[in-house]
Amino acid sequence: MPQKHFVNLRALLPNIKDDQDQCVDKLQTLLLSKSTLNKVHITREKDETGLCIHYDPDVLTLDQIKGDLALAGAQLTKQYHHESLHVEGMDSPDCGPIIEHLLMHLSGVLMAKVSYTAQQLRLEIDKEKISVEKVIRQLKRYGYQASRRERPPSWLQHNLELISSILAGVFLLISWLMATFATLPHLTTLVLLLDLAAFASAGWLVTRDGIETLLQKRLDIDVLMVLAAFGAGILGAWGEGALLLFLFSLGHALEHKALDRARDAVKSLAKLAPKTAIVKRDGIEREILVEELAHGDIVLIKPGQRVPVDGTVLEGSSSVDQSPITGESIPVDKRENDTVFAGSINTDGALLVRVDKLAEETTLSRMVRMVLEADTQQSPTQLFTARFVRYFVPTVLIAFVALIIIPPLFGATWASAFYRAISLLVASSPCALAIATPAAVLSGVARAAQQGVLIKGGMHLENLGIIKVIAFDKTGTLTVGKPHVQTILPLQTDETTLLSIAASLETLSGHPLAKAIVKLAEQKQIPLKKVSDMQSITGRGVKGMIDGKLAELGSLKMFEDKSAVQAKANELHAQGYTAIMVRFDGKWLGLMGIADSIRPEAAATLEALRQNGIKKTIMLTGDNERVASAIAKKIGITDIRANLLPEDKLTAIREFIQQEKFVAMVGDGVNDAPALAQATVGIAMGGAGTDVALETADIALMGDDLNNLPFAVRLSRASRRVIQQNLWLSLSIVSLLIIGALTGITSLTTMVLIHEGSTLLVVGNALRLLRV
C-alpha cells in the first residue's frame, strides 16, 4: 500500500524565500525524475510548508527516501543561489526593465526582478555558470552600483542632482538678468557662456544616463530630453535648451526626494530591530552584534529594550509592545514558552529568550523584504501601462521621423519641422505614467506595514480594492478557536457545586470541552473532588464515583431518561451551544452550554466592512448549520456554508468566484491554505511568526486581530482610487502635450514644465496614502 512522507521545505532548501521560488519546481522535477516515486507535491502540516512524498514501501525504504531528498536538496543548494541586491543609479522607472533585460541575457541568470521604487534587485543564478560578483561588475559597466547591503550615500551623493540643477538655475538667472538689464561689451558672448554653463550643469547627469541607455539600444525619457536640448542648441537656442535640462533635472531631483519619503517609511521598520544583543554564553553576559547570534543562543532583554530576535521566552514575564509587528495597540503579556518578535519593545520585566530565528529570518526582516519587493508583483494597472507603452513608444518614434521628413516636402523649413518633432518627443514621454502606479503601490504597502498588515504586492493591493464579497473561515477567524463555557444552568444545586462535580470528572481528560470546564473551575478557584472508578464512554461522556456516589457528565446520548433536561438542552442547541448535562446521585445538577467564543471584535469588524463597501460576507465552517446560524446572527454574517470538509471550502470559493468574479478569503493560513490560494485575494490571520501564513496568503494580518481587516480594505480602496487618478491624469496630460506639440501652440519649455510638474503631482498624490 502506498505511503506518504512529509519533509520541511526549508530543511531541504534553506536559501529559498517562499514556496513560489523556482528552485521548488526544480526540486519536484528532480525527485519525480526518479521513477520509483509515485507523487511529489507541496503541502502544509501544522505551521510548516513542505513536500509530501508518495512512495511504495515495497520498492523504497524511508531511509532511501530521506537520502534521495537530502541529496537533491544539497545538489540544488550547491548549484543555485538567491540574492537580493540594493541597486543605486536608477533614476527613472525605465531602469528596472533595462536591468532585467540586461541580466536575463547573461548565461546563468535564471531570474532577475527589479523594484525601482525600492531600489532592489531579486536575483536567482546558476553558480556553475555565473557569480553574483560578475553580475555586480556587469551592472557597473552600465552605470549601476549593486551591493548586498545598502550603502548609505554621502550628503553630496544624495543631493548631487539637486545641487547640479540649482547651480544651473543660478547660471540661467544671471544670464537672464544680464541679457535683460546689462549693457556690457561682449554681452552676447557672456550670456552664451552662462547658458552653456547652465546646460552643462543641468545636463551632464542626464546626458550620461542617455548615452548609457542608447548603448543598450533603448530609448527613455533621458534620451528624449537630451535630444530636445541639443536640438534647441543646434537651432541656436542654447538658453532654451539649458532651461529644458534645468526644469527636467530639478523635477527629477524633487521626484527622487518624494519617493525617498515612501522608501523611508518602509526602511524605518527595519530600524526597529536593535543592532546588538546581550547574549549569555558559558554563564557570561556579553554584548554582540545581532548578526553573530546563533540558533539556540540565550538572549537577555532588559526592561525598555527592543527585542533583537524572534524567540521563545525561557524565563521571566513582562508586557511587550509588539505594535510595530502586529499593529496591536495594547502591550501583550509574555511569560515562559511565549513567542516574542524582533522589533517589539519589552516594557517592564527582564526576559531570557532562546533565539529561534536569525536576523535575516525574523518576521520583521521578512516583512521589510516583502514590502520592498512588493511592486515586482505588478498590479492590473501596471500591466495595462506596460501594454500601452509597448505600442505607444513605436508609434511616437514613427511620428517623430514623419514630422522631420514630411513638412519640408510641403514648404515648411527644416528647422521648424525639427523643432516640432523634438517637441513631440518631449510631449510623448510617459514619465509620469511610468511612476504613477509604482509610487502608489510603495506608499500603500508601506502604510499597511506600519499598521501591521503585510500586503505582498501591488496586484493584491489593487485587487482588494475591488472586492465586494469576503468569505471567512469560522474557527480561529471569526471565533477564537477554543471552546469556552458560555452559560451554566443549575437545576437542583448551586452553580459552584455543579461546576465542582463537572470539573472533577473532566480533570484528567484531554478533550477540548473538558479543558474548557476545568479552566473555568480554575478561574473561579473552585476546589475539585476526588474521583474513583473513572470511566470514559466514547462520544458520550464520563462517569465515576465521588464521595461514594455516582457522578455522570455528558451529552444527551449519555442518558436514557433525559426528559427532565431535554427542553433546556434544546434551548442551548438553538443558541449554537454544545449542551453538557451533569447528574449526581440520581439528581440532575444542571447543564452547561459550551461553544467556541466569538471574537470580541467580529461584529464591529463586519459592520466596518459593510461601511467600506463589502456587500456580502460568507461564513465557511465544518460545524452544523444550527451552530453556524447562531453565530452568523450574532455578528451579522450575511450568508453561511455549513458542514464543510476542508476540500469543500475550496469548491465553495470556486463557486463564489464564478458568481461574483472577485472574492477574498480570510483564514488562519494553515488548514485554509488551498482556499486562500484559490481566492482573488487570500488574507491570513495572525501572520506574525507564522511561516505558512506569510507564504500562502496574499495579505497577512500580522496580529491575531480582525480589526485591521477594514483598515486593509479602506487602504486598498484608497490606493486603487489614487492609482486610477494618477493613470488618467498622466494620460490626459500626455494627450494635451501631444496636441500642443503637433499644433505648435506649446513651447518646449512649457511642455517640460508641465511634464515635470505632472510627475511630481502623481508622486505627491501617491504619498497621500501614507496618511490613510
GROMACS .gro file of C-alpha atoms in nm, residues 413-760:
model
  348
  413THR     CA    1   1.152   7.485  -4.308
  414TRP     CA    2   1.371   7.203  -4.183
  415ALA     CA    3   1.434   7.396  -3.858
  416SER     CA    4   1.063   7.432  -3.776
  417ALA     CA    5   0.996   7.066  -3.864
  418PHE     CA    6   1.286   6.951  -3.647
  419TYR     CA    7   1.173   7.170  -3.358
  420ARG     CA    8   0.818   7.033  -3.378
  421ALA     CA    9   0.947   6.671  -3.395
  422ILE     CA   10   1.164   6.731  -3.087
  423SER     CA   11   0.861   6.884  -2.914
  424LEU     CA   12   0.663   6.570  -2.989
  425LEU     CA   13   0.930   6.353  -2.824
  426VAL     CA   14   0.920   6.561  -2.509
  427ALA     CA   15   0.540   6.575  -2.506
  428SER     CA   16   0.507   6.198  -2.554
  429SER     CA   17   0.747   6.095  -2.279
  430PRO     CA   18   0.540   5.878  -2.040
  431CYS     CA   19   0.749   5.950  -1.729
  432ALA     CA   20   0.451   6.039  -1.508
  433LEU     CA   21   0.263   5.738  -1.641
  434ALA     CA   22   0.554   5.507  -1.558
  435ILE     CA   23   0.598   5.629  -1.200
  436ALA     CA   24   0.228   5.676  -1.117
  437THR     CA   25   0.143   5.322  -1.010
  438PRO     CA   26   0.476   5.211  -0.851
  439ALA     CA   27   0.476   5.519  -0.629
  440ALA     CA   28   0.119   5.446  -0.514
  441VAL     CA   29   0.198   5.078  -0.454
  442LEU     CA   30   0.506   5.157  -0.245
  443SER     CA   31   0.317   5.415  -0.039
  444GLY     CA   32   0.020   5.181   0.009
  445VAL     CA   33   0.216   4.875   0.120
  446ALA     CA   34   0.440   5.089   0.342
  447ARG     CA   35   0.137   5.237   0.519
  448ALA     CA   36  -0.015   4.891   0.559
  449ALA     CA   37   0.306   4.754   0.711
  450GLN     CA   38   0.308   5.036   0.966
  451GLN     CA   39  -0.035   4.918   1.079
  452GLY     CA   40   0.061   4.550   1.100
  453VAL     CA   41  -0.084   4.447   0.762
  454LEU     CA   42   0.153   4.278   0.517
  455ILE     CA   43   0.045   4.322   0.154
  456LYS     CA   44   0.273   4.117  -0.067
  457GLY     CA   45   0.234   4.300  -0.397
  458GLY     CA   46   0.070   4.577  -0.596
  459MET     CA   47  -0.154   4.320  -0.758
  460HIS     CA   48  -0.307   4.225  -0.422
  461LEU     CA   49  -0.327   4.586  -0.302
  462GLU     CA   50  -0.528   4.682  -0.608
  463ASN     CA   51  -0.739   4.363  -0.620
  464LEU     CA   52  -0.856   4.403  -0.260
  465GLY     CA   53  -0.980   4.746  -0.360
  466ILE     CA   54  -1.241   4.595  -0.595
  467ILE     CA   55  -1.359   4.316  -0.365
  468LYS     CA   56  -1.730   4.322  -0.272
  469VAL     CA   57  -1.752   3.968  -0.127
  470ILE     CA   58  -1.544   3.823   0.159
  471ALA     CA   59  -1.559   3.462   0.280
  472PHE     CA   60  -1.446   3.382   0.635
  473ASP     CA   61  -1.333   3.058   0.789
  474LYS     CA   62  -1.517   3.030   1.123
  475THR     CA   63  -1.288   2.858   1.370
  476GLY     CA   64  -0.988   3.070   1.459
  477THR     CA   65  -1.101   3.358   1.237
  478LEU     CA   66  -1.448   3.471   1.344
  479THR     CA   67  -1.408   3.278   1.667
  480VAL     CA   68  -1.105   3.245   1.895
  481GLY     CA   69  -1.063   2.877   1.809
  482LYS     CA   70  -1.103   2.737   2.164
  483PRO     CA   71  -1.426   2.626   2.332
  484HIS     CA   72  -1.540   2.809   2.644
  485VAL     CA   73  -1.824   2.757   2.889
  486GLN     CA   74  -2.072   3.016   2.769
  487THR     CA   75  -2.358   2.956   3.014
  488ILE     CA   76  -2.435   2.749   3.328
  489LEU     CA   77  -2.792   2.641   3.416
  490PRO     CA   78  -2.809   2.492   3.771
  491LEU     CA   79  -3.119   2.281   3.842
  492GLN     CA   80  -3.112   2.103   4.180
  493THR     CA   81  -2.799   2.268   4.318
  494ASP     CA   82  -2.597   2.588   4.300
  495GLU     CA   83  -2.351   2.686   4.028
  496THR     CA   84  -2.041   2.619   4.241
  497THR     CA   85  -2.140   2.261   4.323
  498LEU     CA   86  -2.235   2.192   3.962
  499LEU     CA   87  -1.902   2.320   3.834
  500SER     CA   88  -1.706   2.138   4.107
  501ILE     CA   89  -1.858   1.798   4.018
  502ALA     CA   90  -1.817   1.860   3.642
  503ALA     CA   91  -1.454   1.975   3.664
  504SER     CA   92  -1.364   1.685   3.896
  505LEU     CA   93  -1.492   1.436   3.636
  506GLU     CA   94  -1.311   1.613   3.348
  507THR     CA   95  -0.980   1.693   3.516
  508LEU     CA   96  -0.791   1.400   3.358
  509SER     CA   97  -0.945   1.434   3.011
  510GLY     CA   98  -0.764   1.598   2.721
  511HIS     CA   99  -1.083   1.669   2.527
  512PRO     CA  100  -1.125   2.042   2.437
  513LEU     CA  101  -1.470   2.057   2.603
  514ALA     CA  102  -1.326   1.905   2.921
  515LYS     CA  103  -1.043   2.158   2.922
  516ALA     CA  104  -1.298   2.440   2.896
  517ILE     CA  105  -1.483   2.316   3.205
  518VAL     CA  106  -1.165   2.265   3.408
  519LYS     CA  107  -1.030   2.606   3.306
  520LEU     CA  108  -1.346   2.781   3.426
  521ALA     CA  109  -1.328   2.599   3.761
  522GLU     CA  110  -0.965   2.708   3.800
  523GLN     CA  111  -1.055   3.070   3.718
  524LYS     CA  112  -1.331   3.065   3.983
  525GLN     CA  113  -1.094   2.886   4.227
  526ILE     CA  114  -1.346   2.609   4.287
  527PRO     CA  115  -1.196   2.309   4.475
  528LEU     CA  116  -1.212   1.973   4.297
  529LYS     CA  117  -1.323   1.643   4.448
  530LYS     CA  118  -1.154   1.303   4.435
  531VAL     CA  119  -1.296   1.069   4.168
  532SER     CA  120  -1.268   0.690   4.172
  533ASP     CA  121  -1.372   0.419   3.925
  534MET     CA  122  -1.344   0.668   3.640
  535GLN     CA  123  -1.495   0.552   3.308
  536SER     CA  124  -1.500   0.725   2.968
  537ILE     CA  125  -1.783   0.644   2.728
  538THR     CA  126  -1.655   0.734   2.382
  539GLY     CA  127  -1.860   1.001   2.209
  540ARG     CA  128  -2.095   1.038   2.505
  541GLY     CA  129  -1.927   1.143   2.830
  542VAL     CA  130  -1.767   1.025   3.156
  543LYS     CA  131  -1.876   0.884   3.490
  544GLY     CA  132  -1.714   0.799   3.823
  545MET     CA  133  -1.763   0.779   4.197
  546ILE     CA  134  -1.743   1.095   4.414
  547ASP     CA  135  -1.792   1.060   4.789
  548GLY     CA  136  -1.924   0.709   4.723
  549LYS     CA  137  -2.198   0.835   4.488
  550LEU     CA  138  -2.230   0.805   4.108
  551ALA     CA  139  -2.143   1.122   3.914
  552GLU     CA  140  -2.223   1.140   3.541
  553LEU     CA  141  -2.143   1.402   3.276
  554GLY     CA  142  -2.212   1.401   2.904
  555SER     CA  143  -2.435   1.484   2.611
  556LEU     CA  144  -2.797   1.373   2.579
  557LYS     CA  145  -2.670   1.045   2.429
  558MET     CA  146  -2.519   0.963   2.768
  559PHE     CA  147  -2.855   0.930   2.941
  560GLU     CA  148  -3.159   0.712   2.877
  561ASP     CA  149  -3.413   0.910   3.081
  562LYS     CA  150  -3.347   1.269   2.984
  563SER     CA  151  -3.698   1.416   2.973
  564ALA     CA  152  -3.623   1.650   3.266
  565VAL     CA  153  -3.341   1.824   3.078
  566GLN     CA  154  -3.446   1.780   2.713
  567ALA     CA  155  -3.614   2.121   2.682
  568LYS     CA  156  -3.318   2.305   2.841
  569ALA     CA  157  -3.076   2.117   2.616
  570ASN     CA  158  -3.278   2.214   2.310
  571GLU     CA  159  -3.260   2.579   2.416
  572LEU     CA  160  -2.880   2.558   2.438
  573HIS     CA  161  -2.862   2.385   2.100
  574ALA     CA  162  -3.073   2.660   1.944
  575GLN     CA  163  -2.817   2.914   2.061
  576GLY     CA  164  -2.539   2.716   1.892
  577TYR     CA  165  -2.401   2.567   2.213
  578THR     CA  166  -2.295   2.212   2.285
  579ALA     CA  167  -2.513   2.103   2.579
  580ILE     CA  168  -2.343   1.913   2.863
  581MET     CA  169  -2.561   1.755   3.137
  582VAL     CA  170  -2.441   1.669   3.490
  583ARG     CA  171  -2.616   1.417   3.717
  584PHE     CA  172  -2.507   1.324   4.072
  585ASP     CA  173  -2.659   1.055   4.289
  586GLY     CA  174  -2.957   1.034   4.055
  587LYS     CA  175  -3.031   1.409   4.069
  588TRP     CA  176  -2.991   1.650   3.778
  589LEU     CA  177  -2.742   1.914   3.895
  590GLY     CA  178  -2.776   2.117   3.579
  591LEU     CA  179  -2.649   2.190   3.226
  592MET     CA  180  -2.362   2.382   3.070
  593GLY     CA  181  -2.356   2.537   2.727
  594ILE     CA  182  -2.011   2.522   2.565
  595ALA     CA  183  -1.906   2.685   2.241
  596ASP     CA  184  -1.615   2.846   2.070
  597SER     CA  185  -1.620   3.212   2.172
  598ILE     CA  186  -1.689   3.471   1.907
  599ARG     CA  187  -1.405   3.718   1.869
  600PRO     CA  188  -1.497   4.037   2.059
  601GLU     CA  189  -1.415   4.246   1.753
  602ALA     CA  190  -1.602   4.029   1.499
  603ALA     CA  191  -1.935   4.216   1.491
  604ALA     CA  192  -1.770   4.560   1.477
  605THR     CA  193  -1.535   4.438   1.202
  606LEU     CA  194  -1.821   4.314   0.985
  607GLU     CA  195  -2.012   4.640   1.032
  608ALA     CA  196  -1.700   4.838   0.936
  609LEU     CA  197  -1.659   4.621   0.626
  610ARG     CA  198  -2.017   4.698   0.523
  611GLN     CA  199  -1.946   5.068   0.563
  612ASN     CA  200  -1.641   5.023   0.338
  613GLY     CA  201  -1.837   4.872   0.052
  614ILE     CA  202  -1.837   4.498   0.129
  615LYS     CA  203  -2.186   4.385   0.027
  616LYS     CA  204  -2.169   4.015   0.112
  617THR     CA  205  -1.996   3.822   0.391
  618ILE     CA  206  -1.994   3.442   0.400
  619MET     CA  207  -1.902   3.203   0.681
  620LEU     CA  208  -1.743   2.871   0.584
  621THR     CA  209  -1.746   2.608   0.859
  622GLY     CA  210  -1.740   2.240   0.929
  623ASP     CA  211  -1.990   2.292   1.212
  624ASN     CA  212  -2.358   2.209   1.171
  625GLU     CA  213  -2.594   2.467   1.027
  626ARG     CA  214  -2.761   2.537   1.363
  627VAL     CA  215  -2.434   2.644   1.525
  628ALA     CA  216  -2.329   2.842   1.218
  629SER     CA  217  -2.663   3.024   1.200
  630ALA     CA  218  -2.649   3.120   1.567
  631ILE     CA  219  -2.301   3.273   1.529
  632ALA     CA  220  -2.390   3.443   1.199
  633LYS     CA  221  -2.693   3.606   1.359
  634LYS     CA  222  -2.487   3.743   1.648
  635ILE     CA  223  -2.213   3.902   1.437
  636GLY     CA  224  -2.400   3.998   1.121
  637ILE     CA  225  -2.274   3.748   0.863
  638THR     CA  226  -2.498   3.760   0.554
  639ASP     CA  227  -2.455   3.401   0.432
  640ILE     CA  228  -2.330   3.066   0.567
  641ARG     CA  229  -2.199   2.737   0.430
  642ALA     CA  230  -2.201   2.467   0.699
  643ASN     CA  231  -2.094   2.102   0.730
  644LEU     CA  232  -1.794   2.163   0.505
  645LEU     CA  233  -1.487   1.944   0.478
  646PRO     CA  234  -1.156   2.126   0.406
  647GLU     CA  235  -1.182   2.042   0.035
  648ASP     CA  236  -1.541   2.173   0.031
  649LYS     CA  237  -1.413   2.522   0.123
  650LEU     CA  238  -1.202   2.521  -0.193
  651THR     CA  239  -1.505   2.421  -0.400
  652ALA     CA  240  -1.713   2.693  -0.235
  653ILE     CA  241  -1.456   2.962  -0.318
  654ARG     CA  242  -1.454   2.849  -0.682
  655GLU     CA  243  -1.834   2.877  -0.691
  656PHE     CA  244  -1.826   3.226  -0.540
  657ILE     CA  245  -1.568   3.338  -0.797
  658GLN     CA  246  -1.790   3.212  -1.079
  659GLN     CA  247  -2.083   3.406  -0.933
  660GLU     CA  248  -1.910   3.722  -0.811
  661LYS     CA  249  -1.580   3.720  -1.010
  662PHE     CA  250  -1.374   3.878  -0.728
  663VAL     CA  251  -1.376   3.713  -0.383
  664ALA     CA  252  -1.148   3.747  -0.081
  665MET     CA  253  -1.097   3.465   0.168
  666VAL     CA  254  -0.993   3.516   0.532
  667GLY     CA  255  -0.849   3.218   0.720
  668ASP     CA  256  -0.575   3.105   0.953
  669GLY     CA  257  -0.328   3.029   0.675
  670VAL     CA  258  -0.280   2.661   0.766
  671ASN     CA  259  -0.589   2.446   0.711
  672ASP     CA  260  -0.735   2.709   0.479
  673ALA     CA  261  -0.430   2.730   0.251
  674PRO     CA  262  -0.598   2.582  -0.063
  675ALA     CA  263  -0.898   2.816  -0.031
  676LEU     CA  264  -0.670   3.115   0.037
  677ALA     CA  265  -0.471   3.035  -0.277
  678GLN     CA  266  -0.786   2.997  -0.489
  679ALA     CA  267  -0.944   3.327  -0.381
  680THR     CA  268  -0.880   3.650  -0.570
  681VAL     CA  269  -0.714   3.774  -0.250
  682GLY     CA  270  -0.616   3.537   0.030
  683ILE     CA  271  -0.594   3.700   0.374
  684ALA     CA  272  -0.429   3.515   0.663
  685MET     CA  273  -0.491   3.587   1.031
  686GLY     CA  274  -0.202   3.609   1.276
  687GLY     CA  275   0.084   3.620   1.027
  688ALA     CA  276   0.345   3.721   1.287
  689GLY     CA  277   0.578   3.428   1.335
  690THR     CA  278   0.367   3.201   1.114
  691ASP     CA  279   0.566   3.088   0.811
  692VAL     CA  280   0.267   2.931   0.638
  693ALA     CA  281   0.057   3.248   0.663
  694LEU     CA  282   0.339   3.459   0.522
  695GLU     CA  283   0.397   3.216   0.237
  696THR     CA  284   0.045   3.122   0.128
  697ALA     CA  285  -0.158   3.439   0.175
  698ASP     CA  286  -0.156   3.748  -0.045
  699ILE     CA  287  -0.219   3.963   0.263
  700ALA     CA  288  -0.135   3.878   0.624
  701LEU     CA  289  -0.290   4.047   0.929
  702MET     CA  290   0.022   4.021   1.143
  703GLY     CA  291  -0.168   4.047   1.472
  704ASP     CA  292  -0.437   3.794   1.557
  705ASP     CA  293  -0.693   4.073   1.530
  706LEU     CA  294  -0.976   4.123   1.280
  707ASN     CA  295  -0.983   4.498   1.344
  708ASN     CA  296  -0.713   4.554   1.081
  709LEU     CA  297  -0.923   4.399   0.805
  710PRO     CA  298  -1.149   4.706   0.749
  711PHE     CA  299  -0.833   4.920   0.750
  712ALA     CA  300  -0.678   4.698   0.480
  713VAL     CA  301  -0.993   4.724   0.268
  714ARG     CA  302  -1.013   5.102   0.318
  715LEU     CA  303  -0.644   5.144   0.230
  716SER     CA  304  -0.681   4.926  -0.080
  717ARG     CA  305  -0.984   5.126  -0.194
  718ALA     CA  306  -0.788   5.450  -0.142
  719SER     CA  307  -0.485   5.304  -0.324
  720ARG     CA  308  -0.700   5.200  -0.617
  721ARG     CA  309  -0.850   5.549  -0.636
  722VAL     CA  310  -0.505   5.708  -0.630
  723ILE     CA  311  -0.377   5.468  -0.897
  724GLN     CA  312  -0.674   5.545  -1.121
  725GLN     CA  313  -0.635   5.920  -1.060
  726ASN     CA  314  -0.266   5.904  -1.145
  727LEU     CA  315  -0.329   5.694  -1.455
  728TRP     CA  316  -0.590   5.925  -1.608
  729LEU     CA  317  -0.405   6.239  -1.503
  730SER     CA  318  -0.088   6.111  -1.672
  731LEU     CA  319  -0.268   6.005  -1.990
  732SER     CA  320  -0.462   6.333  -2.008
  733ILE     CA  321  -0.151   6.547  -1.972
  734VAL     CA  322   0.042   6.343  -2.233
  735SER     CA  323  -0.253   6.377  -2.470
  736LEU     CA  324  -0.275   6.755  -2.423
  737LEU     CA  325   0.101   6.797  -2.466
  738ILE     CA  326   0.097   6.593  -2.787
  739ILE     CA  327  -0.177   6.818  -2.924
  740GLY     CA  328   0.025   7.122  -2.820
  741ALA     CA  329   0.337   6.984  -2.989
  742LEU     CA  330   0.163   6.894  -3.315
  743THR     CA  331  -0.016   7.229  -3.339
  744GLY     CA  332   0.286   7.431  -3.227
  745ILE     CA  333   0.090   7.621  -2.962
  746THR     CA  334   0.308   7.494  -2.675
  747SER     CA  335   0.679   7.573  -2.644
  748LEU     CA  336   0.942   7.322  -2.544
  749THR     CA  337   0.996   7.499  -2.214
  750THR     CA  338   0.627   7.496  -2.127
  751MET     CA  339   0.599   7.130  -2.216
  752VAL     CA  340   0.892   7.031  -1.994
  753LEU     CA  341   0.749   7.242  -1.711
  754ILE     CA  342   0.409   7.071  -1.741
  755HIS     CA  343   0.572   6.733  -1.791
  756GLU     CA  344   0.784   6.753  -1.476
  757GLY     CA  345   0.500   6.912  -1.283
  758SER     CA  346   0.273   6.618  -1.368
  759THR     CA  347   0.538   6.372  -1.250
  760LEU     CA  348   0.568   6.549  -0.915
   0.00000   0.00000   0.00000
